Coordinates of C-alpha atoms and ligand atoms in Angstrom, one line a residue:
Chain A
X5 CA -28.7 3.4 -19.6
X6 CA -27.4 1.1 -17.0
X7 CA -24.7 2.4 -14.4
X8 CA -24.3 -1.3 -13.0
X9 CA -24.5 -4.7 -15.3
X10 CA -23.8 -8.3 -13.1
X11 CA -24.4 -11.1 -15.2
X12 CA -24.1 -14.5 -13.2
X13 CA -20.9 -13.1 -10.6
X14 CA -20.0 -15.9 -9.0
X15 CA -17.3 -15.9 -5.9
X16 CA -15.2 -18.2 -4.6
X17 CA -13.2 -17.7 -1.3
X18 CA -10.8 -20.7 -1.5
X19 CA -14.0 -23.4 -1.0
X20 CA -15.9 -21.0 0.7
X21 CA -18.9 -19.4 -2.1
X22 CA -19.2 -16.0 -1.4
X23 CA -21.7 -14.9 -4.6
X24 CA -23.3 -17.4 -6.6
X25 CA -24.3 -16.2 -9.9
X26 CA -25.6 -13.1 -9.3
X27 CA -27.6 -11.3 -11.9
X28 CA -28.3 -7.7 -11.3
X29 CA -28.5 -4.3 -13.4
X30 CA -28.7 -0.9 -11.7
X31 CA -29.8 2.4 -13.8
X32 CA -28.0 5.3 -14.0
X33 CA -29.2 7.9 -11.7
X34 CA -30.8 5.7 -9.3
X35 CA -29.8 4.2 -6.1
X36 CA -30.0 0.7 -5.6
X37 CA -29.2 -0.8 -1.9
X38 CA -28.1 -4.2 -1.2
X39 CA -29.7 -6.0 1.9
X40 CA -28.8 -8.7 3.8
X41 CA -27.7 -10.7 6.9
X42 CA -23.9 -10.4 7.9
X43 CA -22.0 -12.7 5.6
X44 CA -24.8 -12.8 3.0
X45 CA -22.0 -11.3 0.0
X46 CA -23.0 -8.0 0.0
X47 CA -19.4 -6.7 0.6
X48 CA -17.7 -8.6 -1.6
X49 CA -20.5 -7.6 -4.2
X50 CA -19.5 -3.6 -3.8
X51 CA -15.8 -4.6 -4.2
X52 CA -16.2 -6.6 -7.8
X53 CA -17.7 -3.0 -8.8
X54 CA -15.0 -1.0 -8.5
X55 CA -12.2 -4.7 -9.3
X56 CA -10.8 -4.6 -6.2
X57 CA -12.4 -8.6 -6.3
X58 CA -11.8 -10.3 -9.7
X59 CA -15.1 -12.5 -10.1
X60 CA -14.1 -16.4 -10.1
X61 CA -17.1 -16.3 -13.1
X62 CA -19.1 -13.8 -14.5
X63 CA -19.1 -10.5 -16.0
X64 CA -19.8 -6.8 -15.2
X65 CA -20.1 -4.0 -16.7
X66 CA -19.4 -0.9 -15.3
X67 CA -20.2 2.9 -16.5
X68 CA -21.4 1.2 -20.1
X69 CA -17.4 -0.4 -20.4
X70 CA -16.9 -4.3 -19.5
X71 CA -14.7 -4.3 -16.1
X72 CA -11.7 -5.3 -17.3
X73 CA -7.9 -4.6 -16.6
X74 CA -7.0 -2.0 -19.3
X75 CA -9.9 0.4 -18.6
X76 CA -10.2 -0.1 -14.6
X77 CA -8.1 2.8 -14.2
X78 CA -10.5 4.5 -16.1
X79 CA -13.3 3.2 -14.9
X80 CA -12.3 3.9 -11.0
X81 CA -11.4 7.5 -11.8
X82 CA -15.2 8.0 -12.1
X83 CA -16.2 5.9 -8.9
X84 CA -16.3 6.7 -5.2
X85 CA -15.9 4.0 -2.5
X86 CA -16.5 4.5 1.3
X87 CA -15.7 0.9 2.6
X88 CA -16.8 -0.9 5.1
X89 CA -13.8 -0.9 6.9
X90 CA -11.2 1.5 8.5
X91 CA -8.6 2.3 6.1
X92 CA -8.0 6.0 6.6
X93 CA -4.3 7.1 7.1
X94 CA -3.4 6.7 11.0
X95 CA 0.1 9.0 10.2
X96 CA -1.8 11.8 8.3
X97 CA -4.0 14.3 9.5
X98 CA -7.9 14.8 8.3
X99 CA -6.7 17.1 5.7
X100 CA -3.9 15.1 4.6
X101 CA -5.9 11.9 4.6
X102 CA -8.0 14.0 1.8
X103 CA -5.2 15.6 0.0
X104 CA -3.0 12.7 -0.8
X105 CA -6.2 10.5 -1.7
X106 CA -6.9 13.5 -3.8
X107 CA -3.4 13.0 -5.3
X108 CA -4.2 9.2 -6.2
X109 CA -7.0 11.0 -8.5
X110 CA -4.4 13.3 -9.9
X111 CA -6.8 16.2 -8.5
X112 CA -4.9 19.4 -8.7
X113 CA -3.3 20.6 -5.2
X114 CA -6.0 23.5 -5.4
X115 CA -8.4 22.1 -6.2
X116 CA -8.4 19.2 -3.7
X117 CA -8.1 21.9 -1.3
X118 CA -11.0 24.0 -1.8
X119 CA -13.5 20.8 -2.3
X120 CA -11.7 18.8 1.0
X121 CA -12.7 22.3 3.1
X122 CA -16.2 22.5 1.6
X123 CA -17.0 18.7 2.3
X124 CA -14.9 19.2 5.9
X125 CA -17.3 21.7 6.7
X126 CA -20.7 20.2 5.3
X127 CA -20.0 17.3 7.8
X128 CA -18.7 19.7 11.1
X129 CA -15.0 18.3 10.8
X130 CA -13.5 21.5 9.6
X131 CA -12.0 22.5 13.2
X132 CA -10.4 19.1 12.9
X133 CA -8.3 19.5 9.9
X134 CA -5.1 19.5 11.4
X135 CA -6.2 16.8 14.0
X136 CA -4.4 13.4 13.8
X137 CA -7.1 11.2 12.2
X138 CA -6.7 8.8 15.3
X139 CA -8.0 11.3 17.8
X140 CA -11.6 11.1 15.9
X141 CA -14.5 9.2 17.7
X142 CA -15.6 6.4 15.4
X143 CA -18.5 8.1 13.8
X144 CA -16.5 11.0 13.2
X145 CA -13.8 8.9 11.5
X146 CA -17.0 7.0 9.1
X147 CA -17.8 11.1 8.3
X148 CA -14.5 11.6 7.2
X149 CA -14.3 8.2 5.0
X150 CA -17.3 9.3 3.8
X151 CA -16.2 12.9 2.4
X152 CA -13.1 11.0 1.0
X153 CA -15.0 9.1 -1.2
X154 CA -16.6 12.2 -2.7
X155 CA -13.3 13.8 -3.4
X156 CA -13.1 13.0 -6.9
X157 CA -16.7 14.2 -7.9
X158 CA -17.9 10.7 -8.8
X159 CA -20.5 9.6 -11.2
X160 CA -20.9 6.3 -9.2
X161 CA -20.9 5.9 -5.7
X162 CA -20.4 2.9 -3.7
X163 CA -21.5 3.2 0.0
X164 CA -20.7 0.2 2.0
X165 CA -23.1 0.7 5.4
X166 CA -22.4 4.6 5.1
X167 CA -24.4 5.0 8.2
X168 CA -23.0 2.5 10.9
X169 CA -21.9 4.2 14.1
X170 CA -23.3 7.5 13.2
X171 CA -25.4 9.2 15.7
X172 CA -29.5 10.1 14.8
X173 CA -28.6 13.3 13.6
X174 CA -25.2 12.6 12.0
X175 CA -27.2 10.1 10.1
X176 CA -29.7 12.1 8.9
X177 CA -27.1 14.7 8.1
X178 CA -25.7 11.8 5.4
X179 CA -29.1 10.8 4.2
X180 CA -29.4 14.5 3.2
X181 CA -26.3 14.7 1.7
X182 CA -27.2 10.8 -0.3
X183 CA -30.4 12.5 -1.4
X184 CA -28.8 15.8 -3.2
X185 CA -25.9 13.7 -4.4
X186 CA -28.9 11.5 -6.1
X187 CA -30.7 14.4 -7.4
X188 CA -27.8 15.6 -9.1
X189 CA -28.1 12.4 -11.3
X190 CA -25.5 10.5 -9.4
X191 CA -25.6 6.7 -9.2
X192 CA -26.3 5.3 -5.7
X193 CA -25.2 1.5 -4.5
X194 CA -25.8 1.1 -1.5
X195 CA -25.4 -1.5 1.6
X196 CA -27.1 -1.2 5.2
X197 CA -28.5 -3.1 7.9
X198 CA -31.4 -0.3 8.3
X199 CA -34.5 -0.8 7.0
X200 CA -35.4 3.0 7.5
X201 CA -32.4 3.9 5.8
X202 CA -33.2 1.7 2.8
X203 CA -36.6 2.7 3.0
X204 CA -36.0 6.1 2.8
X205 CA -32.9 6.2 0.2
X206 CA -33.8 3.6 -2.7
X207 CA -35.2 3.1 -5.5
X208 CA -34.6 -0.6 -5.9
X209 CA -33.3 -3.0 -3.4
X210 CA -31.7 -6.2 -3.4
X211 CA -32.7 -8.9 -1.4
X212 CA -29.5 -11.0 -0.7
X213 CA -29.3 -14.3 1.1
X214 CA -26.1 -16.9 1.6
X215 CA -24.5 -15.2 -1.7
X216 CA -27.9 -15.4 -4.0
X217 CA -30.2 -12.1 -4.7
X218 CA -33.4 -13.7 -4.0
X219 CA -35.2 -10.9 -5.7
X220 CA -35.2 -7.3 -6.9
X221 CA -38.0 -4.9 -6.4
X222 CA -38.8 -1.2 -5.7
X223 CA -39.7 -0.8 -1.4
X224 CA -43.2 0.1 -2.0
X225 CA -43.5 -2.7 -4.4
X226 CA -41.8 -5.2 -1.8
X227 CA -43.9 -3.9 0.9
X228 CA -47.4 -4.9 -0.7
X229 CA -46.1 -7.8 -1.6
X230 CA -45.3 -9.1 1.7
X231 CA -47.5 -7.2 3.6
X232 CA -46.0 -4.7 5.9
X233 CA -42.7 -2.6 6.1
X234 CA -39.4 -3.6 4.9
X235 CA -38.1 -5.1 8.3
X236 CA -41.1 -7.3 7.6
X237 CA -39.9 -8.3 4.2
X238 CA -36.7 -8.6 5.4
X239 CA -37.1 -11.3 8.2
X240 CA -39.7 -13.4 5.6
X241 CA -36.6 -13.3 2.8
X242 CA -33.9 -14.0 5.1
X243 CA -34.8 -17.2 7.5
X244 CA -32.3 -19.7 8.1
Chain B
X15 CA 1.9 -0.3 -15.4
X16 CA 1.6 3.5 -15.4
X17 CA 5.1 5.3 -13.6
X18 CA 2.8 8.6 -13.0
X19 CA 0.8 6.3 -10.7
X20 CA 3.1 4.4 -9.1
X21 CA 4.7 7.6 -8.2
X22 CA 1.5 8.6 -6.3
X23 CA 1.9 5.8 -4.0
X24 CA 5.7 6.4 -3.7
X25 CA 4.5 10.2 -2.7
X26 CA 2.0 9.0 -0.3
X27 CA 5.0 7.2 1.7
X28 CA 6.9 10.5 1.6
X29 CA 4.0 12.8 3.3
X30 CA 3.9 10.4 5.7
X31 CA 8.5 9.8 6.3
X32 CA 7.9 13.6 6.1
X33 CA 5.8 14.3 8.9
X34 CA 7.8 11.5 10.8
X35 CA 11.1 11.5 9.9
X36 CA 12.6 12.6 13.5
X37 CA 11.8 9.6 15.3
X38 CA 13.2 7.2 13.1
X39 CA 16.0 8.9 11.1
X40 CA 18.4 8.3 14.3
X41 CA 17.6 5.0 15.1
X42 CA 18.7 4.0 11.5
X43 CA 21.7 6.5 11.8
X44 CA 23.3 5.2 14.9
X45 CA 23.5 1.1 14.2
X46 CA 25.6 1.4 11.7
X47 CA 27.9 4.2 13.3
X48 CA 28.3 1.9 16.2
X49 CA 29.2 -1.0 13.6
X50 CA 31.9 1.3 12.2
X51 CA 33.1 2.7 15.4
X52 CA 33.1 0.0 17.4
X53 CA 34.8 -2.6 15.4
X54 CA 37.1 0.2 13.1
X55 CA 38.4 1.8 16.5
X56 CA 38.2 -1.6 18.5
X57 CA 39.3 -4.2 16.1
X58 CA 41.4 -1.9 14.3
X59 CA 43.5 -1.8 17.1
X60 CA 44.4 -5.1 16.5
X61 CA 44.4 -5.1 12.3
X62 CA 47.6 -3.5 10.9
X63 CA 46.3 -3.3 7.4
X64 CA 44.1 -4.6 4.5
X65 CA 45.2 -4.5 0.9
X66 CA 46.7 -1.0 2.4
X67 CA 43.9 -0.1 4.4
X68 CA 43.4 1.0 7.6
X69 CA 40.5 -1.1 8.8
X70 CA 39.0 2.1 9.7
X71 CA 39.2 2.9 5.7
X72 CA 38.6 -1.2 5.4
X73 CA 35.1 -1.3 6.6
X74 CA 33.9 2.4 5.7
X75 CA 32.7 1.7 2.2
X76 CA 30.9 -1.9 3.3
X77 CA 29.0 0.3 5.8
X78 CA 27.5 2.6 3.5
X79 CA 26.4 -0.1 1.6
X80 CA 24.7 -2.1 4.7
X81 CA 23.4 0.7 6.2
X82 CA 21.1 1.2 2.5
X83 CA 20.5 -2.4 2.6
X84 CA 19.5 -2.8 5.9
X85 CA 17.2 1.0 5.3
X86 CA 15.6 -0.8 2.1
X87 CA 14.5 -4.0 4.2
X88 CA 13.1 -2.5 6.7
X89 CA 11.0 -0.1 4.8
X90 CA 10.0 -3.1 2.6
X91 CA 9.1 -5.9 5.2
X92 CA 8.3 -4.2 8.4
X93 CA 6.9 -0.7 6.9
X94 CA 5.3 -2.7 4.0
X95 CA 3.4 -5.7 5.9
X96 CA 2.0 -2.6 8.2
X97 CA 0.8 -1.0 5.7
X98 CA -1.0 -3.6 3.6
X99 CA -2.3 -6.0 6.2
X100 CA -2.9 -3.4 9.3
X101 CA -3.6 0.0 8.4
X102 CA -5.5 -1.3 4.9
X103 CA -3.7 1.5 3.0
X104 CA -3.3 -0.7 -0.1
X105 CA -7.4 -1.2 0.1
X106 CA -7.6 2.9 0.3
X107 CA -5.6 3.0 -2.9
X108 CA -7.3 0.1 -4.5
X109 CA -10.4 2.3 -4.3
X110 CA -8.4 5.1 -6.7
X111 CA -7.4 4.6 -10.2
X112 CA -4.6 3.3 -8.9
X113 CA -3.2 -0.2 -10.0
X114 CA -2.1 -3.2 -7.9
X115 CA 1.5 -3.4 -9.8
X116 CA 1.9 0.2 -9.2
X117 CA 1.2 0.1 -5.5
X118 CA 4.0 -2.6 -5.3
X119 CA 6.4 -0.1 -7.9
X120 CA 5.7 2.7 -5.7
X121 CA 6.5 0.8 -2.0
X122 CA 9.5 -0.8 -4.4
X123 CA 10.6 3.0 -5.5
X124 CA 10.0 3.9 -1.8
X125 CA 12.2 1.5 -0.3
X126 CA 14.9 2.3 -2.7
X127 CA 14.9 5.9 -1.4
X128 CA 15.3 5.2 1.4
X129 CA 18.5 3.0 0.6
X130 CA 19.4 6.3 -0.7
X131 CA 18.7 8.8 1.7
X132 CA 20.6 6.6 4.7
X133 CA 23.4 5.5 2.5
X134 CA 24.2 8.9 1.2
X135 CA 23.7 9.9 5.2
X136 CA 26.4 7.5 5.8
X137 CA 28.6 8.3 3.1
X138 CA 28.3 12.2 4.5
X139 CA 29.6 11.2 8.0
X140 CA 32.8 9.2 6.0
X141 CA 33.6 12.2 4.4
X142 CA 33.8 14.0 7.5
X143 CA 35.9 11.4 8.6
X144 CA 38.6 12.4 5.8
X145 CA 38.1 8.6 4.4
X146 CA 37.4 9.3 0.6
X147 CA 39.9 11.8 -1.2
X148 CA 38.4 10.9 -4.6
X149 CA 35.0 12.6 -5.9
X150 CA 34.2 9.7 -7.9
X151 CA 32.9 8.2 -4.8
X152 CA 29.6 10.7 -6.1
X153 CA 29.2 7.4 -8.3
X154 CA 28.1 5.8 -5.3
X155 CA 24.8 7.6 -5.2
X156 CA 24.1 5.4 -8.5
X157 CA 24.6 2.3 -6.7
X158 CA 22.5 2.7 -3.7
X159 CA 19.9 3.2 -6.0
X160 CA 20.7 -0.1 -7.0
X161 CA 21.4 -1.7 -3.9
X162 CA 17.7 -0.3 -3.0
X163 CA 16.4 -1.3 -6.1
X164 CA 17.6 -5.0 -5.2
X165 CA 17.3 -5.0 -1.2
X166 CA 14.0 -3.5 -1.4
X167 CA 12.9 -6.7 -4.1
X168 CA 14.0 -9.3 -1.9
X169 CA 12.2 -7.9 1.1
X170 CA 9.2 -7.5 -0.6
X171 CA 9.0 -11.6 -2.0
X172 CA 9.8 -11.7 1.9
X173 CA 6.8 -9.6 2.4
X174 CA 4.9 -11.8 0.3
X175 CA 5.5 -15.7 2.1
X176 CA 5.5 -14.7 5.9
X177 CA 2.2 -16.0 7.0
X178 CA 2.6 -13.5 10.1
X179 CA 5.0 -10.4 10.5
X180 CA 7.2 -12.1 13.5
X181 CA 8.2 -14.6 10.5
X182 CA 10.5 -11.5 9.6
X183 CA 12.7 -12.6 12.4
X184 CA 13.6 -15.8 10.1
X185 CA 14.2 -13.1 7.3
X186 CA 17.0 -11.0 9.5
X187 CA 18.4 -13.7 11.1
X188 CA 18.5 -16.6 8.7
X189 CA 19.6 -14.6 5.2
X190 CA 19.9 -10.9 5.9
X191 CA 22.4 -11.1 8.8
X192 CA 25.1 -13.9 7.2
X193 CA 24.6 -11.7 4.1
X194 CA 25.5 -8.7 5.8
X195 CA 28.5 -10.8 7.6
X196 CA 29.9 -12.7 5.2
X197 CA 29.9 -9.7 2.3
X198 CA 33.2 -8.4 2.7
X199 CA 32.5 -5.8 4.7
X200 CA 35.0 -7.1 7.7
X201 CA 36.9 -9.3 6.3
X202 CA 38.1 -9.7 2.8
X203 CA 36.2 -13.1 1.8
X204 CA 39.7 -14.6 -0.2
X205 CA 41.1 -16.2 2.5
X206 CA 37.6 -18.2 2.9
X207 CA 37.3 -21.8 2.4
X208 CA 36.5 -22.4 -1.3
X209 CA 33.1 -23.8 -1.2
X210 CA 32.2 -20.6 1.2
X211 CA 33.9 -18.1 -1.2
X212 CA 31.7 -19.9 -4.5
X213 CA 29.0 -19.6 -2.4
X214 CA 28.8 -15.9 -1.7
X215 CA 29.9 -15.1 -5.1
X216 CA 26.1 -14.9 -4.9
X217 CA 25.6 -12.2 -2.1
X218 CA 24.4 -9.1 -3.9
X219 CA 26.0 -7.6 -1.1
X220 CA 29.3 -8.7 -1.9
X221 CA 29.8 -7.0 -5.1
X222 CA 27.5 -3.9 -3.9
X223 CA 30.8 -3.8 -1.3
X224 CA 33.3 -4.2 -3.8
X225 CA 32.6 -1.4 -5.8
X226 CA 31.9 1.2 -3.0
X227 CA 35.6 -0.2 -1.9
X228 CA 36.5 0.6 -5.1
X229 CA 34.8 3.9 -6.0
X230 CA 35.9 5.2 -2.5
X231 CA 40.1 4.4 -3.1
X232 CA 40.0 4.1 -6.7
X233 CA 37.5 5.5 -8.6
X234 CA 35.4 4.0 -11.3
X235 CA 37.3 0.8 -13.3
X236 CA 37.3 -2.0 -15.2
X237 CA 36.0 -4.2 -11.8
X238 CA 32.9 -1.3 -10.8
X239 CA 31.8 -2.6 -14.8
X240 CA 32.3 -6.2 -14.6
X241 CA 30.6 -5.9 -10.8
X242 CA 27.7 -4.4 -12.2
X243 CA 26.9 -6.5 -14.5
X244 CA 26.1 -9.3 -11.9
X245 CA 24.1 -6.9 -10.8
X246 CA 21.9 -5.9 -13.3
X247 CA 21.3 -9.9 -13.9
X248 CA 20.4 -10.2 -10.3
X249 CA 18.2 -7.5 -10.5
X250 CA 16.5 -8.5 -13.8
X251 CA 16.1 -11.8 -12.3
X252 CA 14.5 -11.3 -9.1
X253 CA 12.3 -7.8 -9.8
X254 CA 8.9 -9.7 -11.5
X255 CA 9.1 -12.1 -8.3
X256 CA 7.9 -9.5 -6.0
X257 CA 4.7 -8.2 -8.6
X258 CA 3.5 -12.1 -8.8
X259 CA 3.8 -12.9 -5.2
X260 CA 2.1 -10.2 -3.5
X261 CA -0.4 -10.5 -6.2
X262 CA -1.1 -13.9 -5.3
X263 CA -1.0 -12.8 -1.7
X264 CA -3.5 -10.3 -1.8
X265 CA -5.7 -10.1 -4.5
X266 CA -8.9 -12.3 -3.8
Ligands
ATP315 N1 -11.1 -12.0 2.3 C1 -11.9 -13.0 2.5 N2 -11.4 -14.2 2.6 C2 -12.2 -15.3 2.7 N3 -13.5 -15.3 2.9 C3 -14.1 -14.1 2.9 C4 -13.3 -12.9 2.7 N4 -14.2 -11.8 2.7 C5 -15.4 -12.3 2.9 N5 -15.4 -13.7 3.0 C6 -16.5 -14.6 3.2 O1 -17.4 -14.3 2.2 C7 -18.8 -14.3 2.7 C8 -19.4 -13.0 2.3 O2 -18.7 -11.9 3.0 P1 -19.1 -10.4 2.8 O3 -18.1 -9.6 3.5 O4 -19.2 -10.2 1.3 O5 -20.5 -10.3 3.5 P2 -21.4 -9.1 3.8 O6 -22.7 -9.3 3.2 O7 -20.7 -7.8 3.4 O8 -21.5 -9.1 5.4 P3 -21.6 -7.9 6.5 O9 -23.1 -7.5 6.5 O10 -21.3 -8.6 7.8 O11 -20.7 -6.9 6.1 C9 -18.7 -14.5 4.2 O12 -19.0 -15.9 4.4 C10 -17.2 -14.3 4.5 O13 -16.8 -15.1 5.6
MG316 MG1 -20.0 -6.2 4.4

C-alpha cells in the first residue's frame, strides 16, 4: 500500500523548472525524507502533496485516491502540513492559533481543546497559551507550527525542515515525538538539511538535485554504496 | 464550493475583529460622522432645501451607505492583501480541507459584514438624530448586505491586479473617491451635465443611495424595486471576477 504515488511531476515557475519529472512512491507507515541543496524542489515537492501546487504535468496519488479537485478536501482532512515558512496567526494567541485551525478541520470545540493542551504541554508551551504568538522566540514559534499540524490526527504528515531553528534538545524532543508518531503507523515525508536527522528518522530518502531525484535508497544502503555517512553521500550526489 | 467551509474562513476573520475590535471600530466610526457633521451643519447652513429636505436629512441616508462601502473596501483590499501576501494566512488554510474559492467566499462574506456592522452603526447614530420616522428604514439592513456584497467584490478584483499594496492609493483615489462624490450623496446628480449623469447611472453607489433616501422618507416603493434590480445585475456580473482573478494571482 503506497501512502505517496508521483509519476513524472513536472513544475514550471513561469520559465523557471522547479521539478522535472519526478517519479517517486512512498509506503504507508514509513517515513521518507527529501534531501537537497536550497532551491533543489524539495518544497514545492511537499506542496503538490497536499494541492496547494497544481503540477504543470504529472500525476499523484495521494492516500490510494488520484489528487484531484473533488476529493482534495478529502484527501487534506487526513494530512498534516508544518511548512516551511511562518504562517501562524500574528492577531491570535497560541491557543487560538490551534483552535481556529482546529475549526478549518471541523474538530469539535472540545475536542480541539483537550488535544491543543496535551500537544501544548508535550512541547513545554503550555504556560504560553494565552501568549500573543508574536512574543515566541523562533524555535518556539516552529514548536508551535509543529503541534498545529498534528491537530487533526493525521494519517500523513508532511514536515517541511521540522527541525530548523530548534535548539539540541528541542530537536531531539521532536525526533522523539517523529519516532512515536511513526510507530503508530503514521506516514512520514520529510525535508531537512541534517544528515543526522535523516539518518536517524528514515527509512528511504530522496536524493534531489536542480528539480530531479537522482536516486532513492534506504541510508544504510546509500551509505555502503558511497562509502561513508550520509553527509558523505550527500556532497558526492549534489556537486555543481 | 462548500458554504460550511467558507464560513470557517469567514469565522477565522471574526476571532480575530473580535479580539481587536477597539482599535479600529472608532477610526471607521468617526470619518464619516465628520462627513455628516461637517458638511450637514456647515453647508447646510447655506442649503435651504432638497426635494424637501433639510441637507441634514439630505445627506443622512448617502452616509450610511458610504460609510458600508468604504467598511467593505477596506476590509477587502487593505485587510485582504495583508492577509494573503504578509501574514501567509491563506497558505495556513490551504494546508486544511479548506478550498481556494471558499477562502475568497469567506474574506468576500467577511467584508460584507462588515459593510453591515458599520452601516447599521451609522444608521443607529441617525436615529438618534430623529432623522428617520419610518421603520421601513429596518429594510436597509438588507441592502448593506448588498452594498457589502458588491463593494467587497470590487475591492477584491482590486486585491487581485495591484502588483504592490501602495497601488491601493490608485484604487481610493482614482474610482472609490469620485464614486463616493459623485453618487448622490451631496448633491442630487439631475442637475449634472448629461453625459456625467449617463455616466454614473453606472455607480453602484448611486442607486445603493437612492434607495436608503428612499427607505429612510418613504419606505419601500415601486423605485427601491426597479433600483434593485440594477443591482442584482451588477452583482451577478462582477461576483465570478474576484474567484478567477485571485486564482490566477495566487495559485502556482
Ligand atoms: N512561488 C514561486 N515562484 C517562482 N519560483 C519559485 C517559487 N517557489 C519556488 N520557486 C523556485 O523553484 C525552485 C525550487 O524551490 P523550492 O522552494 O521547491 O526549493 P527547496 O528545495 O525547498 O529549497 P530550500 O532548501 O531552500 O527550502 C527554486 O529555484 C525557487 O527559486
Ligand atoms: Mg524548501
Amino acid at each position: 500500500m503506497y501512502a505517496v504515488v508521483g509519476k513524472s511531476l513536472t513544475k514550471y515557475y513561469k520559465n523557471l523548472k522547479a521539478l522535472d519529472s519526478v517519479t517517486f512512491s512512498i509506503s504507508a507507515g514509513e517515513c521518507f525524507g527529501f534531501l537537497g541543496a536550497n532551491g533543489a524542489g524539495k518544497t514545492t515537492l511537499m506542496s503538490m502533496i497536499y494541492g496547494f501546487i497544481m503540477p504543470t504535468s504529472g500525476e499523484i496519488e495521494v492516500l490510494g485516491k488520484k489528487l484531484q479537485k473533488s476529493n482534495l478536501p478529502e484527501i487534506k482532512a487526513k494530512i498534516g502540513v508544518v511548512p516551511q515558512d511562518n504562517n501562524l496567526d500574528p492577531d491570535l494567541s497560541v491557543l487560538e492559533n490551534l483552535l481556529v485551525y482546529s475549526r478549518y478541520f471541523d474538530i469539535r470545540k472540545k475536542d480541539a481543546f483537550n488535544r491543543a493542551k496535551n500537544l501544548l504541554k508535550f512541547v513545554g508551551l503550555y504556560e504560553w497559551s494565552n501568549a500573543n504568538v508574536r512574543k515566541l522566540s523562533g524555535g518556539m514559534k516552529r514548536k508551535l507550527i509543529f503541534i498545529r499540524g498534528l491537530i487533526n490526527d493525521p494519517d500523513l504528515l508532511i514536515l517541511d525542515e521540522p527541525t530548523t531553528g530548534l535548539d539540541p534538545r528541542s530537536r531531539k524532543q521532536i525526533w522523539n515525538l517523529i519516532e512515536s508518531l511513526k510507530h503508530s503507523g503514521k506516514t512520514i515525508i520529510l525535508t531537512t538539511h541534517y544528515m543526522e536527522e535523516a539518518e536517524k528518522l528514515c527509512d528511504k530518502i530522496a536524493m534531489m538535485n536542480k528539480g530531479k531525484i537522482l536516486l532513492i535508497d534506504t541510508p544504510e544502503n546509500l551509505s555502503i554504496k558511497f562509502g561513508g555517512n550520509l553527509e558523505k553521500v550527500y556532497f558526492e550526489m549534489t556537486e555543481d | 464550493m462548500n458554504f460550511k467551509r467558507a464560513l470557517r474562513v469567514w469565522q477565522r476573520n471574526a476571532t480575530v475583529y473580535k479580539k481587536l475590535y477597539r482599535s479600529s471600530i472608532a477610526l471607521n466610526f468617526f470619518e464619516p460622522m465628520f462627513y455628516f457633521l461637517a458638511l450637514g451643519i456647515g453647508l447646510g447652513g447655506f442649503i435651504k432645501e432638497i426635494n424637501g429636505l433639510t441637507y441634514l436629512q439630505f445627506i443622512a441616508p448617502g452616509i450610511v451607505m458610504s460609510s458600508a462601502m468604504y467598511a467593505a473596501c477596506y476590509e477587502c483590499t487593505y485587510g485582504t492583501y495583508v492577509r494573503m501576501e504578509y501574514q501567509k494566512t491563506f497558505d495556513a488554510i490551504l494546508a486544511t480541507p479548506i478550498l481556494f474559492e471558499e477562502v475568497i467566499m469567506g474574506e468576500l462574506l467577511w467584508g460584507t459584514t462588515k459593510s453591515l456592522i458599520y452601516g447599521t452603526i451609522i444608521l443607529i447614530v441617525m436615529l438618534f438624530f430623529g432623522l428617520v420616522n419610518n421603520f421601513e428604514v429596518l429594510l436597509l439592513l438588507f441592502y448593506l448586505i448588498f452594498c457589502g456584497l458588491i463593494f467587497s467584490s470590487l475591492s477584491l478584483i482590486a486585491t487581485a491586479l495591484v502588483p504592490g499594496i501602495e497601488s491601493f492609493n490608485y484604487f481610493y483615489t482614482l474610482f472609490l473617491t469620485p464614486l463616493f462624490l459623485f453618487s448622490g450623496i451631496f448633491f442630487p446628480l439631475e442637475e449634472m451635465p448629461s453625459l456625467l449623469k449617463s455616466v454614473f447611472q453606472f455607480n453602484p453607489l448611486f442607486h445603493l443611495v437612492n434607495i436608503s433616501r428612499t427607505l429612510f422618507y418613504v419606505g419601500i416603493n415601486g423605485f427601491v424595486l426597479y433600483e434593485s434590480i440594477y443591482l442584482i445585475l451588477f452583482l451577478l456580473f462582477i461576483m465570478p471576477l474576484p474567484f478567477l482573478l485571485l486564482k490566477r494571482r495566487y495559485l502556482l
